[in-house]
Coordinates of C-alpha atoms and ligand atoms in Angstrom, one line a residue:
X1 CA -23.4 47.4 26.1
X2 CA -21.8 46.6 29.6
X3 CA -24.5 43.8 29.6
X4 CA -24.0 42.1 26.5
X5 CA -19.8 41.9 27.8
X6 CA -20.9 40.3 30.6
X7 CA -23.0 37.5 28.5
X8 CA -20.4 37.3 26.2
X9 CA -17.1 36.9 28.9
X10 CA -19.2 34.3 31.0
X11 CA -19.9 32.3 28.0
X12 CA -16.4 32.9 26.9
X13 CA -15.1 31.1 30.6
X14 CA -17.5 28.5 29.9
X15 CA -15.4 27.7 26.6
X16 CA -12.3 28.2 28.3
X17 CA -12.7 25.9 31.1
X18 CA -14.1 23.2 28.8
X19 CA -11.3 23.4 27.0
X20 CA -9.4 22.1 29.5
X21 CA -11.8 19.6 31.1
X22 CA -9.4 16.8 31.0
X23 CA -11.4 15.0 34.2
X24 CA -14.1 14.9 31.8
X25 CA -14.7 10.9 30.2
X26 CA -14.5 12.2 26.9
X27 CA -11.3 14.6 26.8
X28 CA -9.2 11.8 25.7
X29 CA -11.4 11.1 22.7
X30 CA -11.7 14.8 21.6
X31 CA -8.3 15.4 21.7
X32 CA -6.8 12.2 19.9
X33 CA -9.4 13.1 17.3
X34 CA -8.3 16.5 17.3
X35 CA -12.0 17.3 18.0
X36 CA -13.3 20.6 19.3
X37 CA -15.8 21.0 22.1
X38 CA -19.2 22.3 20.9
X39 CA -20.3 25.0 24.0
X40 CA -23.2 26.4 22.1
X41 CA -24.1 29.4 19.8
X42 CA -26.8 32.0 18.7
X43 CA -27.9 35.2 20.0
X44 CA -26.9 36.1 23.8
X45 CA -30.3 37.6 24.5
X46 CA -32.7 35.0 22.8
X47 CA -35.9 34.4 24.0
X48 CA -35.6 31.1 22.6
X49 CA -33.1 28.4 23.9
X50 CA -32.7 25.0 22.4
X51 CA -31.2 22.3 24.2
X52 CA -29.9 19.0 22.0
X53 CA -28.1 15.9 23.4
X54 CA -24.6 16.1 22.1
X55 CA -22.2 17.2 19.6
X56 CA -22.1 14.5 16.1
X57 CA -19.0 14.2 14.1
X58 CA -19.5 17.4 11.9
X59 CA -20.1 19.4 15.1
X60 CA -17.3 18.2 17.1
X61 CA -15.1 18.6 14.0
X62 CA -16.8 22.3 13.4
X63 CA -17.0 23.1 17.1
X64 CA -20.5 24.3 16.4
X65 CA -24.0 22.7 17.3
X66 CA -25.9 21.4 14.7
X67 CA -24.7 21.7 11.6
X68 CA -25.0 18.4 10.3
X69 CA -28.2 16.3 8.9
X70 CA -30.0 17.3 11.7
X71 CA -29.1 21.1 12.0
X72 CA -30.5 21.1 8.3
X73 CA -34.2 19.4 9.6
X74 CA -33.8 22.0 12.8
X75 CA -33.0 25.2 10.1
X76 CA -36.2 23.7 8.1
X77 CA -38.3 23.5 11.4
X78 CA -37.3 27.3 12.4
X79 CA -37.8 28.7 8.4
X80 CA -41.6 27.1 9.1
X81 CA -41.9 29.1 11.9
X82 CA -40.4 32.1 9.9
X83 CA -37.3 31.8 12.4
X84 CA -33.6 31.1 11.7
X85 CA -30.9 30.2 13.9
X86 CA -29.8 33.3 14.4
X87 CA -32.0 34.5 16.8
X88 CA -32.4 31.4 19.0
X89 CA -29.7 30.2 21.4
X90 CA -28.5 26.8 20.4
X91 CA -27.0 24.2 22.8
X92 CA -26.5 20.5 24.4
X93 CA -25.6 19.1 27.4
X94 CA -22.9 17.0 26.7
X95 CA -20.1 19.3 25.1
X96 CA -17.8 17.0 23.6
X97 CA -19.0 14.0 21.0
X98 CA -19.3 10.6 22.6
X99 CA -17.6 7.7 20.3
X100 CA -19.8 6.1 17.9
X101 CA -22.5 9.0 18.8
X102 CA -23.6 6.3 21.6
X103 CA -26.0 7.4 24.0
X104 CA -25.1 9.6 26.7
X105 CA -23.5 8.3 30.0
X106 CA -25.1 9.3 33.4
X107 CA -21.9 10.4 34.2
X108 CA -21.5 12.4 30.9
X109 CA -23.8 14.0 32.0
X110 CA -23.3 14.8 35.7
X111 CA -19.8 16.3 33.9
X112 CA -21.3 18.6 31.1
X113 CA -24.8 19.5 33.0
X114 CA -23.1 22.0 35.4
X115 CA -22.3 23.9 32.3
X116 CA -25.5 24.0 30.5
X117 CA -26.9 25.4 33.6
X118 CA -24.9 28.2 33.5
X119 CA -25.2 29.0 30.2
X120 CA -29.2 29.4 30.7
X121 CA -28.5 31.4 34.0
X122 CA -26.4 33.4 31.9
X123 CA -29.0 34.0 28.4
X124 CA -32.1 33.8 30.9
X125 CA -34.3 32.0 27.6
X126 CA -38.0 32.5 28.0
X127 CA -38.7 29.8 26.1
X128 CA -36.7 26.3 26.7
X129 CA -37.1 23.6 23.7
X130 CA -35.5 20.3 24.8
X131 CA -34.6 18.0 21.5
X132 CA -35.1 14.9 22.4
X133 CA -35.4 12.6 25.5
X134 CA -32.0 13.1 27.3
X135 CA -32.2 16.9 27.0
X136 CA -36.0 16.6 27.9
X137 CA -35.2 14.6 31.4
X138 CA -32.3 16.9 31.8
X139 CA -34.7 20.0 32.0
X140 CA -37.2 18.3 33.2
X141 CA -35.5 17.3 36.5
X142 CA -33.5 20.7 36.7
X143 CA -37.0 22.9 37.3
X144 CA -38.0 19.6 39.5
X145 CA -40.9 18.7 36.8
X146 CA -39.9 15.0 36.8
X147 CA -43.2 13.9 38.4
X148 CA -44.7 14.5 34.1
X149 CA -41.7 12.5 32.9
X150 CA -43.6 10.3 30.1
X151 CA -42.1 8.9 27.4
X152 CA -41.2 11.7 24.2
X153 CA -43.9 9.8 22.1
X154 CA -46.7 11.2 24.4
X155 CA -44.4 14.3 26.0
X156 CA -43.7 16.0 22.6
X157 CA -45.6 19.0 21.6
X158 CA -46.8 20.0 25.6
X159 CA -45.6 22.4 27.7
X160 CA -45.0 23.3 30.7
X161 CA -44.6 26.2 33.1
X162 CA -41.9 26.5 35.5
X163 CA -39.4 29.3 37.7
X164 CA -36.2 29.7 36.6
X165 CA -34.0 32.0 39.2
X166 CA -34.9 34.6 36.4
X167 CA -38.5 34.5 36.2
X168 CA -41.2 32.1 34.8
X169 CA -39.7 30.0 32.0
X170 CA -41.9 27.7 29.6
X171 CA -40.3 24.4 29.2
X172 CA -41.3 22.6 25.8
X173 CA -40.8 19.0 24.8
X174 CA -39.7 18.5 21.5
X175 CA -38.6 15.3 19.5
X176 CA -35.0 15.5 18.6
X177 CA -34.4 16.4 15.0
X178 CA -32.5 13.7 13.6
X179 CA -36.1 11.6 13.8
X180 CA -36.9 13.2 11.0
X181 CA -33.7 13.0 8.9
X182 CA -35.1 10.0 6.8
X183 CA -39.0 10.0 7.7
X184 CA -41.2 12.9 6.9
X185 CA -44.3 11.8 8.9
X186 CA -41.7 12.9 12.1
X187 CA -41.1 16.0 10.2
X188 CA -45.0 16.7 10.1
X189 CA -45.1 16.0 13.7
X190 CA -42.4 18.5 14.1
X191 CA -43.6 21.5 12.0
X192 CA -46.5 21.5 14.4
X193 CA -44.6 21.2 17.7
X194 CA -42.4 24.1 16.4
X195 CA -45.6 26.2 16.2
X196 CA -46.4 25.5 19.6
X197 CA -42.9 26.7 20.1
X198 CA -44.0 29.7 18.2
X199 CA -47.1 30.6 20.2
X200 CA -45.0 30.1 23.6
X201 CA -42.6 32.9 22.7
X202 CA -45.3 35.2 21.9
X203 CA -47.1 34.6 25.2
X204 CA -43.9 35.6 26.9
X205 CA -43.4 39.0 24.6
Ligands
URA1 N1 -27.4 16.3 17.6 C1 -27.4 16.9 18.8 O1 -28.1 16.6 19.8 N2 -26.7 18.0 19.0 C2 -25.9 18.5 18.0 O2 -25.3 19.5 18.1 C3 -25.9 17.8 16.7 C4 -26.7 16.7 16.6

């Protein structure tokens, strides 16, 4: 459809002018390590948008989100939900890997933010699942929610309404992934959350 072209070509820009971000702090890095940026992937239309913190080694040497340790605990979350990547829209705010996977930089992220907002103007998500704390104070302070900012250990599994330009939008906190890589009482905590993920799509059907 004439629709779906338009997702796809403004996502496409998106790639293309990251591409060539070379004010950004971490062009440098990406290109001596023959890195690629990681823009996002999934279904244009999802319902479901999930926002991470910032490409790891395999992604930034994949150019896709996720698909290292933790993109196998996310694939194992969705599969409990009876989802799969697929049909969620899969993101970060920060684009390009940061060395050492070090934390992101306030100015990291005043660089990649911009873009992650257009992405969710452009696939209009329902449903928006921050993984972990940056992504969750990110979102948080975008739909001007940071008056609930708590830390993740007592934010994660809640939700919480808010207006996109789009329509109402729930926001839910999630712990990021990679908690549970090597400690199944986070993966417990988790699977629950991701039901609660589950329930908020339906609500929106
Ligand atoms: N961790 C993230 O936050 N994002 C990825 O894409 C991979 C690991």
């Amino acid at each position: 459809t004439m629709v779906e072209d338009a997702r796809n070509e403004a996502l496409k820009r998106i790639k293309d002018e990251v591409l060539t971000l070379e004010e950004s702090p971490l062009y440098e890095y990406r290109t001596k390590n023959h890195y690629f940026p990681v823009i996002g992937e999934g279904d244009h239309y999802a319902k479901l948008m999930f926002v991470g913190e910032a490409p790891g080694r395999t992604e930034a040497q994949t150019g896709r989100p996720f698909v290292g340790a933790a993109g196998r605990i996310l694939e194992e979350l969705l599969e409990s939900v009876g989802m799969n990547r697929s049909e969620v829209y899969i993101a970060n705010i920060l684009k390009d890997r940061p060395p050492e996977n070090r934390d992101p930089l306030p100015e990291e992220i005043n660089v990649y933010g911009p873009f992650l907002d257009r992405q969710i103007e452009i696939i209009q998500p329902s449903v928006i699942a921050t993984l972990g704390r940056y992504s969750l104070g990110y979102i948080m302070r975008k739909f001007e929610l940071e008056l609930y900012l708590q830390p993740i250990s007592y934010m994660h599994g809640k939700s919480f309404a808010a207006k996109a330009s789009y329509g109402d939008i729930s926001i839910v906190c999630l712990y990021h992934p990679a908690v549970a890589v090597y400690n199944n009482k986070m993966k417990d905590t988790l699977k629950k959350d991701f039901q609660i993920v589950k329930t908020l799509i339906s609500h929106h059907e």
